CSV table of C-alpha atoms in Angstrom, one decimal:
chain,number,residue,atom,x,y,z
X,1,UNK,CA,-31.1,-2.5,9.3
X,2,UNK,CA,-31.3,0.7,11.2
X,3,UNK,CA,-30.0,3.7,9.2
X,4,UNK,CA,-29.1,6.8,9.8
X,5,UNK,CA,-28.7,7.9,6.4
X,6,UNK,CA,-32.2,9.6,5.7
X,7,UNK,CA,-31.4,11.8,9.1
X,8,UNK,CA,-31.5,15.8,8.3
X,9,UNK,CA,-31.1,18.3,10.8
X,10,UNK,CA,-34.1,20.1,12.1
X,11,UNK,CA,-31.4,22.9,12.9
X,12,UNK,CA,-27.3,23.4,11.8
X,13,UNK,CA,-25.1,25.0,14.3
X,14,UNK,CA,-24.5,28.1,13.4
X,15,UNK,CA,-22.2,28.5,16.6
X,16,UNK,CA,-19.6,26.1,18.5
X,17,UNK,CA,-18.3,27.6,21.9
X,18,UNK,CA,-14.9,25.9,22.7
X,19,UNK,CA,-14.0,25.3,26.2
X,20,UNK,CA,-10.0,24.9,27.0
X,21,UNK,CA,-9.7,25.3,30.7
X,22,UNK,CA,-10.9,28.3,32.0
X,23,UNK,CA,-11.2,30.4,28.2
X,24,UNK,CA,-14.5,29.9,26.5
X,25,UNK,CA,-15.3,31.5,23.0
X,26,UNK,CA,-18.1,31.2,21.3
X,27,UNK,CA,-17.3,31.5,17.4
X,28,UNK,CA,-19.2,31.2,14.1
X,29,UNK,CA,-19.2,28.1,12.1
X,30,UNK,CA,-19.0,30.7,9.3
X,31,UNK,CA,-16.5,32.4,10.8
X,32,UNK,CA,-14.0,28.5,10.6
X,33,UNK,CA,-15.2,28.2,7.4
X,34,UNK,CA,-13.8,31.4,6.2
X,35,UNK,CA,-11.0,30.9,7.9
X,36,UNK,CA,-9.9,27.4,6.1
X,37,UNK,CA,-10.7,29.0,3.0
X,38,UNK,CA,-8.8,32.5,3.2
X,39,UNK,CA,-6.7,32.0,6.0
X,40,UNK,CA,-8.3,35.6,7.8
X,41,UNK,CA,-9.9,35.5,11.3
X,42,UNK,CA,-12.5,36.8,12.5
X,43,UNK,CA,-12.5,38.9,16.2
X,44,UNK,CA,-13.9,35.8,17.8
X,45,UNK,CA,-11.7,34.0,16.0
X,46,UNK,CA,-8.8,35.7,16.6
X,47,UNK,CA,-9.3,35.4,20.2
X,48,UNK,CA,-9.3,31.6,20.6
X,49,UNK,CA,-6.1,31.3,18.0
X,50,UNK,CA,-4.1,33.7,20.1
X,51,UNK,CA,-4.2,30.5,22.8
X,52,UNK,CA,-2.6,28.5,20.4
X,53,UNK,CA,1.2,28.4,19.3
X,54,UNK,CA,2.4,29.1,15.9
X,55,UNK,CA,2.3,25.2,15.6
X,56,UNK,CA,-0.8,24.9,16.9
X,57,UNK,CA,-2.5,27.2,14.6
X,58,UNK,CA,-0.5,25.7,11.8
X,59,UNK,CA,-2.0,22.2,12.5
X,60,UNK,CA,-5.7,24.0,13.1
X,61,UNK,CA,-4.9,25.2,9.5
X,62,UNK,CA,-4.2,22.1,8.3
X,63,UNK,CA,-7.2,20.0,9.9
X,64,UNK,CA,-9.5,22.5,8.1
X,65,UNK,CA,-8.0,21.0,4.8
X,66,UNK,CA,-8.6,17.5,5.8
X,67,UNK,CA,-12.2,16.7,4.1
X,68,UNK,CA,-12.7,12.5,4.2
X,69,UNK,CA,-14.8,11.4,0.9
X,70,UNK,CA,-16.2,8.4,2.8
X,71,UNK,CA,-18.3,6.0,1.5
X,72,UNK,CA,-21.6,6.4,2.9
X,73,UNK,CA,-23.1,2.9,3.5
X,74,UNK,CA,-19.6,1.4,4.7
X,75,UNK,CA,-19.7,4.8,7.3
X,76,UNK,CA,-23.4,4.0,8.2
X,77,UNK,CA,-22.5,0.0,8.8
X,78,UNK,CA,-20.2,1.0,10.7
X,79,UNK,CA,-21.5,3.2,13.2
X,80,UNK,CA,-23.9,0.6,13.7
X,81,UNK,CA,-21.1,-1.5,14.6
X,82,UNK,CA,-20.4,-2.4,18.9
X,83,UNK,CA,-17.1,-0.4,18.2
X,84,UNK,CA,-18.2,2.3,16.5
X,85,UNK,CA,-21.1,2.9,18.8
X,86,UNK,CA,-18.6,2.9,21.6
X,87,UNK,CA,-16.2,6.0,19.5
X,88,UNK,CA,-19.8,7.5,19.7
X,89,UNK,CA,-20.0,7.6,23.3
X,90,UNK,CA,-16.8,8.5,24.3
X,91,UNK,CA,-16.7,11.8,21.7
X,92,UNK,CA,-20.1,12.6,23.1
X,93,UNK,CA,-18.6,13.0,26.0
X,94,UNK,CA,-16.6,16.1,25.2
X,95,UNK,CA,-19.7,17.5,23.6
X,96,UNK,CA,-22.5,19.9,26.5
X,97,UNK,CA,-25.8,19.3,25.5
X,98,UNK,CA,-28.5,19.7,27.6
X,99,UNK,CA,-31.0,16.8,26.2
X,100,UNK,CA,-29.3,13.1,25.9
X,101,UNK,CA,-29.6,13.2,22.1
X,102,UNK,CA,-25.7,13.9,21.8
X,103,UNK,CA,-24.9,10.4,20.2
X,104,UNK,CA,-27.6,10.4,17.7
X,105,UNK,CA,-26.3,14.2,17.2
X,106,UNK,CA,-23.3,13.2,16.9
X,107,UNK,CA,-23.9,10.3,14.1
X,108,UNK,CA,-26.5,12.2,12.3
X,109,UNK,CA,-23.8,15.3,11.7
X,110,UNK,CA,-20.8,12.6,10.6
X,111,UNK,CA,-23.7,10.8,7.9
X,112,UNK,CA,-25.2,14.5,6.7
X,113,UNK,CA,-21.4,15.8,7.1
X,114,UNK,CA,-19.9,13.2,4.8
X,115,UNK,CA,-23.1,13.3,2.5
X,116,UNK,CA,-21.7,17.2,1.5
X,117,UNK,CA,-19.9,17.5,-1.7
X,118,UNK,CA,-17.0,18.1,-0.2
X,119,UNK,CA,-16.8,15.3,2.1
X,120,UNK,CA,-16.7,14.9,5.8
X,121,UNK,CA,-14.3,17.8,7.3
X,122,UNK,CA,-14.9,19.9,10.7
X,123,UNK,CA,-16.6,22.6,9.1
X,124,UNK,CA,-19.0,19.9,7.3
X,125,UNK,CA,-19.3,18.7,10.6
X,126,UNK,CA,-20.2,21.4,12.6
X,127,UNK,CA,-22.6,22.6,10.0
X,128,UNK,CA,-24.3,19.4,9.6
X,129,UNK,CA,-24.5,19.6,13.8
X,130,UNK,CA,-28.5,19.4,14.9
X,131,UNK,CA,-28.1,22.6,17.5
X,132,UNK,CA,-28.0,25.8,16.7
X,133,UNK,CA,-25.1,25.9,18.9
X,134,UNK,CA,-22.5,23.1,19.6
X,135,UNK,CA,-20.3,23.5,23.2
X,136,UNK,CA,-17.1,21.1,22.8
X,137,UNK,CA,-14.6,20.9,25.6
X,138,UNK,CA,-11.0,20.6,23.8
X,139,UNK,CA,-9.2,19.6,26.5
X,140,UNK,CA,-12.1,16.3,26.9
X,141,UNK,CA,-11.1,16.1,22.8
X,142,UNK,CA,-7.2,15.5,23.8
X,143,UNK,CA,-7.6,13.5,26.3
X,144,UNK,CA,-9.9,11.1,23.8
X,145,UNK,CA,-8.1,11.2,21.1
X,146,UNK,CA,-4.6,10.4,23.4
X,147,UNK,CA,-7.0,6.9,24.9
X,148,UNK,CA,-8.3,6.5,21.3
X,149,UNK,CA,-4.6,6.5,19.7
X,150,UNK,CA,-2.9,4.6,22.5
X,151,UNK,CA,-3.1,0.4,23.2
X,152,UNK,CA,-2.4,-0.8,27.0
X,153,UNK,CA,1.4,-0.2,26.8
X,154,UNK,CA,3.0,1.9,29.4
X,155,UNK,CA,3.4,6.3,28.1
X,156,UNK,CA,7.2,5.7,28.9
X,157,UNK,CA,7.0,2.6,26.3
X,158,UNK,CA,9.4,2.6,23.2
X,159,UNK,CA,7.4,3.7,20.5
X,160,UNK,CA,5.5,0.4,18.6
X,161,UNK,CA,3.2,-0.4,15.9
X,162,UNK,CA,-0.3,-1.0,17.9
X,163,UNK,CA,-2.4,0.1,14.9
X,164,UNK,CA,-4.2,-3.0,14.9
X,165,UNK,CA,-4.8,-2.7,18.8
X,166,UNK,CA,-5.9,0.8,19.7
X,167,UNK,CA,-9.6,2.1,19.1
X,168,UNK,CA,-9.0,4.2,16.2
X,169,UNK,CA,-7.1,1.9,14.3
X,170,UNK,CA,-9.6,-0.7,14.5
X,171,UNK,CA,-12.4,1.3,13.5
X,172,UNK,CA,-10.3,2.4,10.7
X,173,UNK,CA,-9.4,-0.8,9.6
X,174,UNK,CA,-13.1,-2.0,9.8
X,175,UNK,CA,-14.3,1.2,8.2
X,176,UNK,CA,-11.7,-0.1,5.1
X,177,UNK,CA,-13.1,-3.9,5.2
X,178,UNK,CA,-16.5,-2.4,4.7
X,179,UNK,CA,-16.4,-0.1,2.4
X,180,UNK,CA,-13.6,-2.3,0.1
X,181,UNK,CA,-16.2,-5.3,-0.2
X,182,UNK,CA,-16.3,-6.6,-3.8
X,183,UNK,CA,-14.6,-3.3,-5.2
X,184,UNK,CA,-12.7,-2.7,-7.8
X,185,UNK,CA,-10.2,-0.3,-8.0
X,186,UNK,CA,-7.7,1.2,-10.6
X,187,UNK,CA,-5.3,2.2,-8.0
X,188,UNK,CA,-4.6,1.6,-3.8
X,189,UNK,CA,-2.7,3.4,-1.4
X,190,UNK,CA,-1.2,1.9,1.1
X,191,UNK,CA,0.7,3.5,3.8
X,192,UNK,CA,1.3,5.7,7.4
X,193,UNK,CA,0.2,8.7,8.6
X,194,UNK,CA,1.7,10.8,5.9
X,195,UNK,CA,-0.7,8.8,3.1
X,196,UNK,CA,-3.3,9.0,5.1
X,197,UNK,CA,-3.8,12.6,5.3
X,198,UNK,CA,-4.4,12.8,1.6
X,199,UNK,CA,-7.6,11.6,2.0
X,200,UNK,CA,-9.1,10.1,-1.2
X,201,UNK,CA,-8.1,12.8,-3.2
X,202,UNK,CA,-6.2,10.5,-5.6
X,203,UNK,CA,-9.6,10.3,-8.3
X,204,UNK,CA,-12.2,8.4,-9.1
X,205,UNK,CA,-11.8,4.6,-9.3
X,206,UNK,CA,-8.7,4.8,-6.6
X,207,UNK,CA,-9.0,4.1,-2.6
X,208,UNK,CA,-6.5,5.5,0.0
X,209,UNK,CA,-5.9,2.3,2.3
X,210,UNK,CA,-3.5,4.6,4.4
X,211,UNK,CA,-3.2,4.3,8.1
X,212,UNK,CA,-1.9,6.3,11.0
X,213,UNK,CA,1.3,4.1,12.8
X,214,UNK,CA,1.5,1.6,9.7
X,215,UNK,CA,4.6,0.2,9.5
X,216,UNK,CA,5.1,-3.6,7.6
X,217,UNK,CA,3.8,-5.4,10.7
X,218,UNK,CA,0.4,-4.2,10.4
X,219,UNK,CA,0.6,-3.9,6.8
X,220,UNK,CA,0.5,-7.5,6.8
X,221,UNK,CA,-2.4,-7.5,9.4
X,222,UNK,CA,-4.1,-5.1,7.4
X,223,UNK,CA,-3.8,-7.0,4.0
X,224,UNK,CA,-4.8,-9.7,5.8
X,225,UNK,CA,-8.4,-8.4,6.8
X,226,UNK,CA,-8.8,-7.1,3.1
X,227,UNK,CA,-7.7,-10.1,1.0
X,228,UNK,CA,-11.3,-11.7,2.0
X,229,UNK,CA,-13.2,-8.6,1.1
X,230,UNK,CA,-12.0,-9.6,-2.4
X,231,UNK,CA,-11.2,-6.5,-3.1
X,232,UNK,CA,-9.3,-5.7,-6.2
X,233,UNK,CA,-6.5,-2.8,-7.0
X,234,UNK,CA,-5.4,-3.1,-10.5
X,235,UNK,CA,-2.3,-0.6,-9.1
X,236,UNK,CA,-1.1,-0.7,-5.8
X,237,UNK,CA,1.1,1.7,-3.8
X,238,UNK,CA,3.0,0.8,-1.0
X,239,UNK,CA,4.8,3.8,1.1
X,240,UNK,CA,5.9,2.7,4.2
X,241,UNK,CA,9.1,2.5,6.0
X,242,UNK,CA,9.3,5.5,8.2
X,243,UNK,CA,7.7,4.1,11.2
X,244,UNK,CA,9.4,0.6,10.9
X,245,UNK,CA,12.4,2.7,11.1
X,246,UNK,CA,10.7,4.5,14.6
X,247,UNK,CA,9.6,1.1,16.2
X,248,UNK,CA,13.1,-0.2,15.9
X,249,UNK,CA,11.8,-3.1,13.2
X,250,UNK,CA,15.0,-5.2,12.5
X,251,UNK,CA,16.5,-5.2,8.8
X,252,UNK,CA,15.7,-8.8,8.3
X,253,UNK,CA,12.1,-8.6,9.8
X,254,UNK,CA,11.1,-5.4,7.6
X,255,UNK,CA,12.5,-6.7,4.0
X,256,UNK,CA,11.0,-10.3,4.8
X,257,UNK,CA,7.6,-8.2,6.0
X,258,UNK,CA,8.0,-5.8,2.5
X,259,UNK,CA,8.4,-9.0,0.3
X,260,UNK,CA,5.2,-10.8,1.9
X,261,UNK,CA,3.1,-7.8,1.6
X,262,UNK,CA,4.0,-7.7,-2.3
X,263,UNK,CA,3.1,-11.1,-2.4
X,264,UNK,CA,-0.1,-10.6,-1.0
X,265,UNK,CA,-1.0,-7.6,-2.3
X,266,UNK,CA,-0.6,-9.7,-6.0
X,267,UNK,CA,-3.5,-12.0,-4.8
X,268,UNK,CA,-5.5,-9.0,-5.6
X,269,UNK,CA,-5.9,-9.0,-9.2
X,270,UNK,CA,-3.0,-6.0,-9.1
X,271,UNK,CA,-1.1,-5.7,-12.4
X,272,UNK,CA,1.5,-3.3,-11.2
X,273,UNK,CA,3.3,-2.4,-7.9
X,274,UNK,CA,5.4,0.1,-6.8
X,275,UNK,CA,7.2,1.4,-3.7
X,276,UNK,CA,7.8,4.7,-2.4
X,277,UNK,CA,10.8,5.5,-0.1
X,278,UNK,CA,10.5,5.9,3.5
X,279,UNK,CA,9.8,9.6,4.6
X,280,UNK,CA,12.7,11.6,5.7
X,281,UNK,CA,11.8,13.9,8.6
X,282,UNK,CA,13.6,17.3,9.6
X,283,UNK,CA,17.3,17.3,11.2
X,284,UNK,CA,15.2,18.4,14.2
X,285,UNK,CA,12.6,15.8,14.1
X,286,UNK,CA,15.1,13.1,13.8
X,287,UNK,CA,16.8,13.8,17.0
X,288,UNK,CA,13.9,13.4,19.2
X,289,UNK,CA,13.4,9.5,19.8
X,290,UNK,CA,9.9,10.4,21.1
X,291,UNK,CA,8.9,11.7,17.4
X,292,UNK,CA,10.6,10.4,14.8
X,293,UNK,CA,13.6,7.7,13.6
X,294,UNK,CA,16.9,9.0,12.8
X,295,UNK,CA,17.4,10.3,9.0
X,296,UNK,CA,20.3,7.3,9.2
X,297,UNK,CA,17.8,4.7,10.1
X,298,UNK,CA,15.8,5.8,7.5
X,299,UNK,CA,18.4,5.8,4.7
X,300,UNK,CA,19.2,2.1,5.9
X,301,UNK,CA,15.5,1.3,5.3
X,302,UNK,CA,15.3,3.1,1.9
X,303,UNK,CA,18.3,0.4,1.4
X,304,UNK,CA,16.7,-2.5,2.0
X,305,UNK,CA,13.3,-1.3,0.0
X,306,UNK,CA,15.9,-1.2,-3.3
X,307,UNK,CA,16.7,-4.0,-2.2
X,308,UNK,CA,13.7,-5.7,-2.4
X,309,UNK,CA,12.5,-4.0,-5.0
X,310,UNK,CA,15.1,-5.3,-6.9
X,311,UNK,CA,14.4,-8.7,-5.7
X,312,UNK,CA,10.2,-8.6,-6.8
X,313,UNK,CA,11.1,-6.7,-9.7
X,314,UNK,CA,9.4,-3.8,-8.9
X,315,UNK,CA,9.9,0.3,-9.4
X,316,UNK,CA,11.1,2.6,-6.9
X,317,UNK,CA,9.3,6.0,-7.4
X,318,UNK,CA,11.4,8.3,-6.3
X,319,UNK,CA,11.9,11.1,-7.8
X,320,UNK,CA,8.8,12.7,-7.6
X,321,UNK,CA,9.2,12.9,-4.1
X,322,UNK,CA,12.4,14.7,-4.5
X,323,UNK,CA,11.1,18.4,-4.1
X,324,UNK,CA,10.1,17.3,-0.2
X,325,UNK,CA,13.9,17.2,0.3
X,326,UNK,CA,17.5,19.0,0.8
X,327,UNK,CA,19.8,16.0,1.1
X,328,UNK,CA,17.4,14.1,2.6
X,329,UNK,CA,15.6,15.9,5.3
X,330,UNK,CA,12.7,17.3,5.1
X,331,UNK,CA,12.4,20.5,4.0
X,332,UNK,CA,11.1,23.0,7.0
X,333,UNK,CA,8.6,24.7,5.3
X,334,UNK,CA,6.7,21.2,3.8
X,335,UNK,CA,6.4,20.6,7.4
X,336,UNK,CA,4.3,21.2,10.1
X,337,UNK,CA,5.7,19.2,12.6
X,338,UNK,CA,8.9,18.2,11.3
X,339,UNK,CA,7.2,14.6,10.8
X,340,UNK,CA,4.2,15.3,8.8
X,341,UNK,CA,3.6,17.2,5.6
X,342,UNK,CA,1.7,20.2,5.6
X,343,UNK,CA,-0.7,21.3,2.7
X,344,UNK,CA,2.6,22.4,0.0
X,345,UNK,CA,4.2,19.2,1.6
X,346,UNK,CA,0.8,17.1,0.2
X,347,UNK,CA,0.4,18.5,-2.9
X,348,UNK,CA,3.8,17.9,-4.0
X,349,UNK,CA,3.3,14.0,-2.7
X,350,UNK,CA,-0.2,14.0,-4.3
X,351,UNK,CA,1.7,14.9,-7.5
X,352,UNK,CA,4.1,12.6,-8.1
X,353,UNK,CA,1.3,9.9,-6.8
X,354,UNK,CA,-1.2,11.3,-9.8
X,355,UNK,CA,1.8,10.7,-12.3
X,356,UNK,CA,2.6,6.8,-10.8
X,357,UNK,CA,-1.5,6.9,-11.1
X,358,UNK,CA,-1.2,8.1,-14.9
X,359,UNK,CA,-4.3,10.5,-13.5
């Protein structure tokens, strides 16, 4: 099998040079690093946040937190993979190099990246880049990761669960086949967007099966695909709800989707289940069709998972998730989207998933 996990870099950028239309800064890696750490810019810094909105940077912010602790030989599998060679050469595309050794660049600085102690992040990234200097077009980044995100439907499309179709869902389903082969875990995650950006921070011996866009329909899928992996969770975690609410998933269609994924998550060796109510977003948020469900959708949802609950005979974990709220909307400062949780909105999730965890 060809590996890539013995690769080093003969050099580590020391520089990325960001290109967003016609502005073009060249910044330290040390300078990013910093800068997720203490929250102070640099000059060179400075000058490429200013482009950004207070949202913008806010999100920036946040994506310096994100660090993945991957496994390492599912990761290398699967950029070996047809699909995961083809994510390879479309983000190569948004990276200048002057050689044509920008997809084995690429895929030795994701392997050395997520080899660091702290786990695959962009600053692990950038300074596990070969090049002392790395040039990356963000506007050739948005447009990716918009293709990458999106299945064939048309933009003005109602909003629908294509996890299982686009790109990045795949790969992130495959990425969870591999690495859950014949594991055994004391606790799993599983969940949307919001779960997903805790990483595996949940301890050792746990695995965050979270996905971006899941809703019960592609719970099931994903279940599905990991069920022959024999994998085992001797706790499992289900939080979803938020997105079936977006898509427009029918009452009937979610609670019989909830109750099958129960049952089939109890073909995993898992002892105990519970559920976590579906995410309330900002008043904001809520309004806008294009981002999230309304808050009244999602207290009709949060109805039918007692519901169910109630039916399977399992917990409801609730309250720990009460700090997040103000009579059920999302507190503004937990957010930085009015969707998502920012950092303080993760930690307080993280919390109360530690105590369901007994961590």
């Amino acid at each position: 099998m060809h590996s890539g996990l013995g690769l080093l870099p003969s050099l580590a950028a020391e520089k990325v040079t960001v290109r967003y239309g016609l502005f073009e800064q060249s910044i330290p890696v040390a300078d990013i690093r910093n800068y997720g750490e203490t929250q102070k810019a640099s000059s060179d810094l400075q000058s490429f946040l200013d482009y950004l909105s207070a949202k913008e940077k806010e999100k920036f912010q946040d994506a310096l937190q994100v660090k993945m602790s991957l496994d390492i030989v599912a990761l290398d599998k699967l950029l070996n993979t047809g699909m995961g060679k083809q994510i390879l050469s479309f983000a190569s595309s948004a990276i200048a190099r002057r050689d044509q050794a920008s997809i084995q660049a690429l895929r030795s600085a994701i392997i050395i990246g997520a080899r660091s102690p702290e786990g695959l992040g962009i600053t692990t990234f950038l300074e596990a880049y070969p090049s002392n200097q790395l040039v990356v077009d963000v506007s050739k980044i948005s447009k990716l990761v918009g293709m990458a995100n999106s299945s064939s439907s048309a933009a003005d499309a109602p909003p629908k669960d294509n996890v299982t179709s686009s790109p990045l869902g795949k790969i992130a389903l495959q990425y969870q086949t591999l690495a859950a082969q014949n594991k055994q875990f004391s606790g799993c995650l599983f969940g949307d967007s919001i779960s997903a950006g805790l990483g595996n921070t949940l301890g050792n011996g746990t695995f965050n099966f979270g996905l971006n866009g899941l809703s019960t329909i592609s719970l099931l899928e994903q279940l599905k695909s990991l069920i022959p992996t024999k994998v085992k969770c001797e706790k499992a975690i289900i939080a979803v709800g938020g997105n079936d609410a977006w898509y427009g998933t029918s009452d009937e269609l979610f609670s019989k989707n909830l109750q099958e994924a129960i049952a089939l998550v109890r073909t995993m060796g898992t002892k105990e289940i519970f559920l976590i109510p579906a995410f309330y977003s900002t008043v904001a948020a809520s309004s806008d069709p294009t981002v999230a469900a309304p808050l009244s959708r999602v207290e009709q949802i949060n109805v039918l998972i007692n519901q169910v609950a109630e039916a399977e005979k399992v917990p409801v974990a609730a309250s720990g998730l009460a700090p997040l709220y103000e009579n059920n909307v999302l507190k503004d400062n937990l957010t930085s989207d009015g969707e998502h949780l920012n950092a303080e909105g993760l930690k307080i999730y993280r919390q109360a998933l530690l105590q369901i965890l007994g961590k």
